[in-house]
Coordinates of C-alpha atoms in Angstrom, one line a residue:
Chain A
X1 CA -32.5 15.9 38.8
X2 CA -35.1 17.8 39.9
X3 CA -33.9 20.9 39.4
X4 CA -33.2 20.5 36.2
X5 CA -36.5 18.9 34.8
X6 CA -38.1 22.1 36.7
X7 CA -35.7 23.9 34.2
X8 CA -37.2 21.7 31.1
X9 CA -40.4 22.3 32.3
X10 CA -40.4 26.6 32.7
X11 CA -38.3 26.7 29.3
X12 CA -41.3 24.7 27.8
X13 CA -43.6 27.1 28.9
X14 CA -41.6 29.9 28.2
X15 CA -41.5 28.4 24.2
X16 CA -45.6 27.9 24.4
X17 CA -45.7 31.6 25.8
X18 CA -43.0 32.6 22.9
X19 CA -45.8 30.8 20.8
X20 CA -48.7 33.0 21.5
X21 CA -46.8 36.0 21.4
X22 CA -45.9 35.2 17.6
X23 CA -49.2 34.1 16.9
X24 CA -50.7 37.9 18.7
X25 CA -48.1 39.9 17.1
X26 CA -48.8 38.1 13.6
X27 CA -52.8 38.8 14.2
X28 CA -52.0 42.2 15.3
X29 CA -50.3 43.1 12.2
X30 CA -53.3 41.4 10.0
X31 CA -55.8 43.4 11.7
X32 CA -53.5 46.6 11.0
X33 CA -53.5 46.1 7.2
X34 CA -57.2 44.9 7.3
X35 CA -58.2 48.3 8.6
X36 CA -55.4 50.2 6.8
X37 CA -56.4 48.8 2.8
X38 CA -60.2 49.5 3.8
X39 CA -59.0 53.4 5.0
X40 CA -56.9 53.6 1.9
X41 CA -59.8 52.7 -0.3
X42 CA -62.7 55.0 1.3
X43 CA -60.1 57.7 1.6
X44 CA -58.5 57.5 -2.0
X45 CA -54.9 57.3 -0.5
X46 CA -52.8 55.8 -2.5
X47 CA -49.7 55.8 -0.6
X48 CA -51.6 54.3 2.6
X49 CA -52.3 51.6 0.1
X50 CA -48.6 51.5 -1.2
X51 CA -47.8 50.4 2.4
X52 CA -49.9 48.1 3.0
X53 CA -49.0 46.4 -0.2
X54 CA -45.0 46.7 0.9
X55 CA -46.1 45.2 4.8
X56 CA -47.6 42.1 3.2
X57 CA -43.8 40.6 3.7
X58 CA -43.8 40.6 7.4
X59 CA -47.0 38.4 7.9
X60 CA -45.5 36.0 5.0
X61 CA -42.5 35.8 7.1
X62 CA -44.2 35.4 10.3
X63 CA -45.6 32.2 9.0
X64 CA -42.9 30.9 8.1
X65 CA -41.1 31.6 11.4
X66 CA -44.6 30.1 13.3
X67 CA -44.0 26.8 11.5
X68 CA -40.9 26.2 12.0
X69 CA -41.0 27.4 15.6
X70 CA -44.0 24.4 16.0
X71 CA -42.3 21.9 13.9
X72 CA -39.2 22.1 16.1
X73 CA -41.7 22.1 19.3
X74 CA -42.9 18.6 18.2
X75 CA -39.9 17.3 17.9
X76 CA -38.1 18.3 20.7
X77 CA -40.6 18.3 23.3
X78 CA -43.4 15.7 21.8
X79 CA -46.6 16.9 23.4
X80 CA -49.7 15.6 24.5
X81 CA -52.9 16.0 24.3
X82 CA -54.1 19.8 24.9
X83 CA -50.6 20.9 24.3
X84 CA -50.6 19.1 20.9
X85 CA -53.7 20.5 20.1
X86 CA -52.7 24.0 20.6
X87 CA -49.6 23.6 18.4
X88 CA -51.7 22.4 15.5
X89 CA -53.9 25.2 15.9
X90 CA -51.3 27.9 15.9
X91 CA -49.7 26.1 12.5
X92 CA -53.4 26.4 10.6
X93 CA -54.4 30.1 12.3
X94 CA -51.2 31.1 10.6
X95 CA -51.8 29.8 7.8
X96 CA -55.3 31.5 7.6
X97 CA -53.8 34.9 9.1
X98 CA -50.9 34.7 6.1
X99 CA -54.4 34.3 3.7
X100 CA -56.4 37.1 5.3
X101 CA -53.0 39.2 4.8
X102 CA -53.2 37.9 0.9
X103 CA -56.4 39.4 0.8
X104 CA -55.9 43.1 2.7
X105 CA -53.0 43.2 0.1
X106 CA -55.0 42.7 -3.0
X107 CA -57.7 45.3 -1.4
X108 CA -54.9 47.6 -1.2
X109 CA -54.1 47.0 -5.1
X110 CA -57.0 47.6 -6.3
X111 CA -57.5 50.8 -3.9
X112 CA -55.0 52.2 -5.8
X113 CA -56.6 51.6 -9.3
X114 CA -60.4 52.7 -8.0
X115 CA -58.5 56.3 -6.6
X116 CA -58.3 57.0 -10.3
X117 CA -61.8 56.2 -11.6
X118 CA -64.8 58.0 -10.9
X119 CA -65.9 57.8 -6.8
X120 CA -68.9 55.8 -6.4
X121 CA -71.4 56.5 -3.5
X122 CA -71.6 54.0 -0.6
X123 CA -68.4 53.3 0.6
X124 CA -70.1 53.9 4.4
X125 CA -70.5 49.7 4.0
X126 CA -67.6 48.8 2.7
X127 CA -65.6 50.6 6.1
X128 CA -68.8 48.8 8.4
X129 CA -68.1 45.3 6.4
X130 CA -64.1 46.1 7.0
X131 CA -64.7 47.1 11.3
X132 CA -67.0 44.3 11.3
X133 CA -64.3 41.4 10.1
X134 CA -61.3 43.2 11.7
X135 CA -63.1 42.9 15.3
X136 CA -64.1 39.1 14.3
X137 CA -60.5 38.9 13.6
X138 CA -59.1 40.3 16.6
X139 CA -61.6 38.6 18.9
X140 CA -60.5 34.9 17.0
X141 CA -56.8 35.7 17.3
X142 CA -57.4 37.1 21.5
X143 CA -59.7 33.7 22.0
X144 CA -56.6 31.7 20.8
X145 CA -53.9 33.2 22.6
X146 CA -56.6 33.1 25.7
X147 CA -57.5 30.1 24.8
X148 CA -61.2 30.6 25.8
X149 CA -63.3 28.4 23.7
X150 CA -66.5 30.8 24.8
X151 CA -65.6 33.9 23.0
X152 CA -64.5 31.5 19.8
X153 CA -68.1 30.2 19.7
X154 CA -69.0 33.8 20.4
X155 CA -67.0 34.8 17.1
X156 CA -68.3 32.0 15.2
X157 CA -71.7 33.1 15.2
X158 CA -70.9 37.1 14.7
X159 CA -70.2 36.7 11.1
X160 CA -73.7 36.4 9.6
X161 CA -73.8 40.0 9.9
X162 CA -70.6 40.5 7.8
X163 CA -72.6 38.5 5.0
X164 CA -75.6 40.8 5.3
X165 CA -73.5 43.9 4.5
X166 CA -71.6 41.8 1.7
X167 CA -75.1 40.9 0.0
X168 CA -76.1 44.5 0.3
X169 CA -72.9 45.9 -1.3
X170 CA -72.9 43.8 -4.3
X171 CA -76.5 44.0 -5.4
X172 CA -75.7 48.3 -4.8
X173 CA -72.5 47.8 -7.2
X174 CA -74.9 45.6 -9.9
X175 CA -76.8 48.5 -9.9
X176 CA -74.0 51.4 -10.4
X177 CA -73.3 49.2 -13.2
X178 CA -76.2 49.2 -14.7
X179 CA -77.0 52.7 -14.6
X180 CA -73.8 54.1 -16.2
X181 CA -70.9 51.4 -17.8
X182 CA -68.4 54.1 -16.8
X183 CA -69.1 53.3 -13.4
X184 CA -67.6 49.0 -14.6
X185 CA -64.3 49.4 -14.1
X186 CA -64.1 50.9 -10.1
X187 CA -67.5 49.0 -9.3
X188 CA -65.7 45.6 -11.0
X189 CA -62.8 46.0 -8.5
X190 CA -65.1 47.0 -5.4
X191 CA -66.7 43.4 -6.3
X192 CA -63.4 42.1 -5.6
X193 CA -62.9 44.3 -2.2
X194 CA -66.1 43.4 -0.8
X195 CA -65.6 39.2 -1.9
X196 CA -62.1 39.9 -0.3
X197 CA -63.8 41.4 3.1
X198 CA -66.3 38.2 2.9
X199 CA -63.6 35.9 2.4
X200 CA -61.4 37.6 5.3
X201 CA -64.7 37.2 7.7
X202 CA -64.6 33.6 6.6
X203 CA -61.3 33.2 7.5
X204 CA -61.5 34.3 11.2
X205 CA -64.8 32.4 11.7
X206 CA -62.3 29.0 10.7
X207 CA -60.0 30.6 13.2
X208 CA -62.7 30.6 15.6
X209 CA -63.6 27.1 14.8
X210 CA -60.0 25.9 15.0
X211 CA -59.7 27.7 18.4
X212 CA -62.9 25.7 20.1
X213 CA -61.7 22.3 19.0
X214 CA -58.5 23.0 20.1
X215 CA -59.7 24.0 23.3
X216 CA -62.5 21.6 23.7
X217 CA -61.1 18.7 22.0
X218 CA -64.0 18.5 20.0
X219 CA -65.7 20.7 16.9
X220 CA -68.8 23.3 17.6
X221 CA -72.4 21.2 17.2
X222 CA -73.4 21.9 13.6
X223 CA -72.7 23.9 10.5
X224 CA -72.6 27.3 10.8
X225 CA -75.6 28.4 8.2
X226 CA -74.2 30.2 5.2
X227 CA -75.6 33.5 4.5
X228 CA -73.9 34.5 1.8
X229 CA -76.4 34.4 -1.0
X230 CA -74.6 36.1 -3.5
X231 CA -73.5 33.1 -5.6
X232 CA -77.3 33.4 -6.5
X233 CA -77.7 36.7 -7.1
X234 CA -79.2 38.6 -10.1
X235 CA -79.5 42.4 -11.1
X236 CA -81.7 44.0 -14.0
X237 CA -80.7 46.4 -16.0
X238 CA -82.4 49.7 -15.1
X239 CA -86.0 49.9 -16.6
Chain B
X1 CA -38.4 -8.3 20.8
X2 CA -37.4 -8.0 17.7
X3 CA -39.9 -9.4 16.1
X4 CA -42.4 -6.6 18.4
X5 CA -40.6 -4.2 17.2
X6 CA -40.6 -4.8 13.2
X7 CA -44.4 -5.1 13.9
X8 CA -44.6 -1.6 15.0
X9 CA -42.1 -0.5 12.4
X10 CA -44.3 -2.4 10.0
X11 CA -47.5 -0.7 11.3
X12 CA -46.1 3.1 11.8
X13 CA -45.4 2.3 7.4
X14 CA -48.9 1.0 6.8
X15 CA -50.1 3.9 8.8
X16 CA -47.9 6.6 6.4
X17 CA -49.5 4.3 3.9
X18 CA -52.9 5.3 4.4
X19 CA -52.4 8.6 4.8
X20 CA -51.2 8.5 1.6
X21 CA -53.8 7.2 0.3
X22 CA -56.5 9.6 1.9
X23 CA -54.8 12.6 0.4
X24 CA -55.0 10.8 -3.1
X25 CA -58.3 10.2 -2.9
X26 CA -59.1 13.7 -1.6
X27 CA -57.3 15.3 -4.2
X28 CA -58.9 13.2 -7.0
X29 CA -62.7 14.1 -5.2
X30 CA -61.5 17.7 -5.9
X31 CA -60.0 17.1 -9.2
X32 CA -63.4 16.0 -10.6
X33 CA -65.1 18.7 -8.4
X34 CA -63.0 21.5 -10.5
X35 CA -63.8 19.5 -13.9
X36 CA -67.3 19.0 -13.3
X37 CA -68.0 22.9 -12.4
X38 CA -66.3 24.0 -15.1
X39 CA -68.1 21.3 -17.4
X40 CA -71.7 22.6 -16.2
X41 CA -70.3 26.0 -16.8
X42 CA -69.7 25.7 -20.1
X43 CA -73.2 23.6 -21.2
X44 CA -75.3 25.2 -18.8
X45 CA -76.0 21.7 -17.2
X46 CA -77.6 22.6 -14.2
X47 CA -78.0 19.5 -12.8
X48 CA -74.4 18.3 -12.9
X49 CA -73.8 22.0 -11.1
X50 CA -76.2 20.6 -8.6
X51 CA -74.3 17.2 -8.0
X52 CA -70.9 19.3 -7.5
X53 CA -72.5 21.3 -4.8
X54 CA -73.3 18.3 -3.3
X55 CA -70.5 16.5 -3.4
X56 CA -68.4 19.2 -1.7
X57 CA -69.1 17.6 1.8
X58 CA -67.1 14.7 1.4
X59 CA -64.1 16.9 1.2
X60 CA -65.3 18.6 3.7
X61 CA -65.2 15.4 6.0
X62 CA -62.0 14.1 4.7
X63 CA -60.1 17.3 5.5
X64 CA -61.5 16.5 9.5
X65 CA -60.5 12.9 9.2
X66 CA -56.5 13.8 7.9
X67 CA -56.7 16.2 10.3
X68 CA -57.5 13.6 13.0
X69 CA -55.5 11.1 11.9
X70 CA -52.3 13.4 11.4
X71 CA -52.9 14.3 15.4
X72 CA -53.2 10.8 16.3
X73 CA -49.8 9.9 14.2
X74 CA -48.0 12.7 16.2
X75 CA -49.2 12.1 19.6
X76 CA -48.2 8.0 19.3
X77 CA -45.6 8.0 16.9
X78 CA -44.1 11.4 18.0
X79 CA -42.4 11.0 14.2
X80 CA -38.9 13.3 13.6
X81 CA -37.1 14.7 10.4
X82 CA -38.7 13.6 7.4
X83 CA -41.7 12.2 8.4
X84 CA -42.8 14.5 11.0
X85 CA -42.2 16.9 7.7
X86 CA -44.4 14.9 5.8
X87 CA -47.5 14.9 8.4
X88 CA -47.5 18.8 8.7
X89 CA -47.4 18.9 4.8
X90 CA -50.2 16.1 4.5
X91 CA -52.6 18.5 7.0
X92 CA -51.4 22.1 5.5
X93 CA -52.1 20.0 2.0
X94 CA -55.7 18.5 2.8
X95 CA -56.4 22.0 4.3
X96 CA -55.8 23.7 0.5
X97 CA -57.5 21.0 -0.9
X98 CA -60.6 21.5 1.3
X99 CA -60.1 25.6 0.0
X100 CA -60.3 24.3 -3.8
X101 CA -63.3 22.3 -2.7
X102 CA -64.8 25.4 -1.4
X103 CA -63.9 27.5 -4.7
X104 CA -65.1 24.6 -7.2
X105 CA -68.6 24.7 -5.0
X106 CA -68.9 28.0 -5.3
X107 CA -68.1 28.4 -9.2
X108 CA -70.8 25.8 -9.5
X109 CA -73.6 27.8 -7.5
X110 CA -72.6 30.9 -9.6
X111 CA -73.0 28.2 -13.0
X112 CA -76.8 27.8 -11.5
X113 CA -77.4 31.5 -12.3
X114 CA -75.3 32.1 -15.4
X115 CA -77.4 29.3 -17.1
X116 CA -80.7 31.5 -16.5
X117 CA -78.6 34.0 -18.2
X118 CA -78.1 35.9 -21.6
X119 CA -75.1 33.4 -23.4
X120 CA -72.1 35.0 -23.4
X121 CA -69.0 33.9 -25.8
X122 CA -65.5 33.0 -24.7
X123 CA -66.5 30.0 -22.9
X124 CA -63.2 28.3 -24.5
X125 CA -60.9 30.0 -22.1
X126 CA -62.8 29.1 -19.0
X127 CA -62.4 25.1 -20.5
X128 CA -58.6 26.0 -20.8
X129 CA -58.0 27.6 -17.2
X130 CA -60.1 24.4 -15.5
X131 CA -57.7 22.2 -17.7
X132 CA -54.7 24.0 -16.8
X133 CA -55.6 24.1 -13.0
X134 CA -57.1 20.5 -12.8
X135 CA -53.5 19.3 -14.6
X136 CA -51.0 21.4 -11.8
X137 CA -53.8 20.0 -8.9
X138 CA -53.2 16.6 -9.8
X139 CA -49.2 16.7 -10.4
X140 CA -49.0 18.5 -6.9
X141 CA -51.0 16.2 -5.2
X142 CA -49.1 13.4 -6.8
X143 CA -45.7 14.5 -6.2
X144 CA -46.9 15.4 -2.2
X145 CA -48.2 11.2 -2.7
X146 CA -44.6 10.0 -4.2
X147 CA -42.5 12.3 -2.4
X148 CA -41.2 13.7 -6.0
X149 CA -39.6 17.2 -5.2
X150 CA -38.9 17.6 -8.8
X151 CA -42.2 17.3 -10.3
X152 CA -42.9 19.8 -7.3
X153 CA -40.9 22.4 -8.5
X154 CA -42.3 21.7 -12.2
X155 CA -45.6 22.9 -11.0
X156 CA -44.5 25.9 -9.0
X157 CA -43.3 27.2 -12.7
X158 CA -46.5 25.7 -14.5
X159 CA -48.5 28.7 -12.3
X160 CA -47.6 31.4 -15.2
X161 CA -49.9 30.6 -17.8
X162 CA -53.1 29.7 -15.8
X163 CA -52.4 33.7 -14.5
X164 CA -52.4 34.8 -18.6
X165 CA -55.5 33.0 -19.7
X166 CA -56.9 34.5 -15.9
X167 CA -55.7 38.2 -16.9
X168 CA -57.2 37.5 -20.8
X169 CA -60.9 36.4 -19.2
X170 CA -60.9 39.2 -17.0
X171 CA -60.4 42.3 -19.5
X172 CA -63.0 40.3 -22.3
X173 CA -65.3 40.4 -19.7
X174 CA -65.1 43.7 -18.8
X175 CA -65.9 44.5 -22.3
X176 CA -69.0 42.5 -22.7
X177 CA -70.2 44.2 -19.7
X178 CA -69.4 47.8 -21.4
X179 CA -71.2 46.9 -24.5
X180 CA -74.3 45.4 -23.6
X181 CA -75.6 46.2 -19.6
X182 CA -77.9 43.1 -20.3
X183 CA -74.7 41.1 -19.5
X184 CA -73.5 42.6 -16.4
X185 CA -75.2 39.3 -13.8
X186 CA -73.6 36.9 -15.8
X187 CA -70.2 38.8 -16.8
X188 CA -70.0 39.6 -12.9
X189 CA -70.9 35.8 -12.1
X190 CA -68.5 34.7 -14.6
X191 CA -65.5 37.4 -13.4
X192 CA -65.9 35.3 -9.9
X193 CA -66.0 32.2 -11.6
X194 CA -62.4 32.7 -13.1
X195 CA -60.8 34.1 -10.1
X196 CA -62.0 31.0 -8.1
X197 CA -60.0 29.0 -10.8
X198 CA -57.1 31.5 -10.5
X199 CA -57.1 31.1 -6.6
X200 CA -57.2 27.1 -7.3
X201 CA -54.5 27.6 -9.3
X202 CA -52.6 29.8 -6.5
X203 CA -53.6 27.0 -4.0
X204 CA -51.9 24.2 -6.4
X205 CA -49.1 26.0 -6.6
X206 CA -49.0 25.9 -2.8
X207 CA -49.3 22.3 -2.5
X208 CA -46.1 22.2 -4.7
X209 CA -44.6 24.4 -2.7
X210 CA -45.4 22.4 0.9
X211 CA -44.4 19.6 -1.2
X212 CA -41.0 20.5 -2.2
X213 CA -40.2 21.8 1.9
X214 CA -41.2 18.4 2.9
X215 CA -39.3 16.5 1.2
X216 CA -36.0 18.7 0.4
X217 CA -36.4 20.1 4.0
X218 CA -35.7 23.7 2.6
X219 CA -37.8 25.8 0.6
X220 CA -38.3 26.9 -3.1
X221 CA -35.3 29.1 -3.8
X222 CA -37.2 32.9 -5.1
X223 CA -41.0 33.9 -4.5
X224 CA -42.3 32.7 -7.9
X225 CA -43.0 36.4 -9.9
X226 CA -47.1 36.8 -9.5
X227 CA -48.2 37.0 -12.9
X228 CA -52.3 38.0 -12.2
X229 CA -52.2 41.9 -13.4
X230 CA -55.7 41.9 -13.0
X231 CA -55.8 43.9 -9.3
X232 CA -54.4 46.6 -11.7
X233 CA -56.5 46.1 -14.9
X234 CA -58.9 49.5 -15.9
X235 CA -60.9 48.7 -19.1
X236 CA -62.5 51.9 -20.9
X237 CA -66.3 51.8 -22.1
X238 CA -66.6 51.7 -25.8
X239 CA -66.1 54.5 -27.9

């Protein structure tokens, strides 16, 4: 007897472990296509972008995989406490990786339609905005798989920075705008990139969030301010 | 014993029960919350836009209560088959819903700014989308309620025409912005404004989707064609 509930025991283990590893391998592949749409679009490369479009089918199916792996793990094995926790974590970080790999996707789409308009200047931010959320992202996914609730608070408070570069991008695309309406089309879809950035920086601040209560068994102390202030934001036209 | 025993059977049903019922009343919150953005969109009624943003908390704090209660179902029920299937799909669900909050606050903010701005026409198809959206929102969340796979599947297909009005808002706005750089802040406001509705949409059509797994216990049979052409759409300035 108790050999064999030593056996249950390391094969349940082994499954949490086989958890992880999904949940890494899933994040690692986010964080690839994350980097690779924002290379594709400062670089004009429209085949980079082509791929990243075609990868977006892996990450899909990774989810899926994740789920079903956890909704088998609460049946079978019924966990407690911490061990529960973690499982319901996993479910809703892939979830948000599966969205964040929505969003590298449509930056990839559009990539290829801003390669054919005329090139705007200051795409230096929208590559600092993209390294900014990839590390967030990576540094949410390594706090789960660690489970180390200090660097998820950590995380949690890096992305006001993001939301600083996003402000600064889409008043400098209002302005490109403005100043000549052939500019509309490729500053239009950079809106999008940059909102699709933000979003992905929001993402992996959840994941961070997720991370800490699943850890601590309880949420972080307050609200985490908001600094994105473009909902509120107005341009002139040129004087 | 018996009589112990139909007590807890008894209880475990009041306690599906109630989850029931805190999705429903979730998903109605955010039904009015995607109405009432779209309503102070369209007559520049700030105030109401200022109630919406308000309101957005109570989802908020619903999504954490589901969430809690769906944990506390698993760890003492430890629920199999169908309704362990139903409590994943009630947290993945109140975890979208808490997203469309998110999206109808934000359109609401951006309806703040667009009031202070030059009036632009088309307003009709913003009425439509919000309609169209608020309609699949409620049937998903209604089918997740009644367990009604069928009515789930209907609104998987209903997603088509919310992405056609999306794709028709998105190229006239382009060409108000092309004719007359005086529109560009609201035009650019009101180009974020209908892709919040489109991803509402896109997260109804995910409810259904959760909806249909959790009760058929296999998924939608084909990934439902993405009909938004937008990531693709180049306008040309005027002549």
């Amino acid at each position: 007897m108790v050999e064999k509930s030593e056996h249950i025991v390391r094969s349940y283990e082994e499954q949490l472990k086989k958890l992880r590893e999904m949940i890494a391998r899933m994040g690692g592949l986010a964080e690839r296509q994350v980097a690779d749409a924002a290379y594709a679009l400062v670089r004009r490369d429209t085949e980079l972008a082509a791929e990243v479009i075609g990868r977006d089918g892996e990450i899909d199916q990774l989810e899926r995989d994740i789920e079903n792996f956890c909704v088998r793990l609460l049946a079978l094995r019924q966990p407690m406490a911490g061990d529960l926790r973690f499982i319901i974590a996993a479910m809703k970080v892939s979830n948000a990786i599966e969205r964040i790999g929505d969003y590298a996707r449509n930056c990839a789409k559009r990539a290829v339609v801003i390669a054919q308009q005329p090139q705007l200047t200051g795409f230096s931010s929208f590559q600092w905005m993209a390294k900014l959320v990839q590390e967030n992202l990576k540094e949410s996914i390594d706090a789960l798989v660690n489970q180390d609730a200090t660097a998820a608070e950590r995380v949690w408070a890096a992305d006001a920075s993001v939301d600083d570069v996003y402000n600064g991008i889409f008043r400098e695309l209002l302005t490109h705008m403005m100043e000549d309406t052939r500019n509309i089309t490729a500053a239009t879809h950079l809106l999008f990139v940059a909102k699709n950035y933000e979003r992905i920086g929001d993402h992996a601040t959840n994941i961070a969030e997720t991370v800490f209560y699943s850890v601590r068994g309880a949420g972080l102390p307050d609200e985490r301010p908001k600094g994105d202030t473009s909902p509120f934001a107005v341009a002139r036209p040129p004087a």
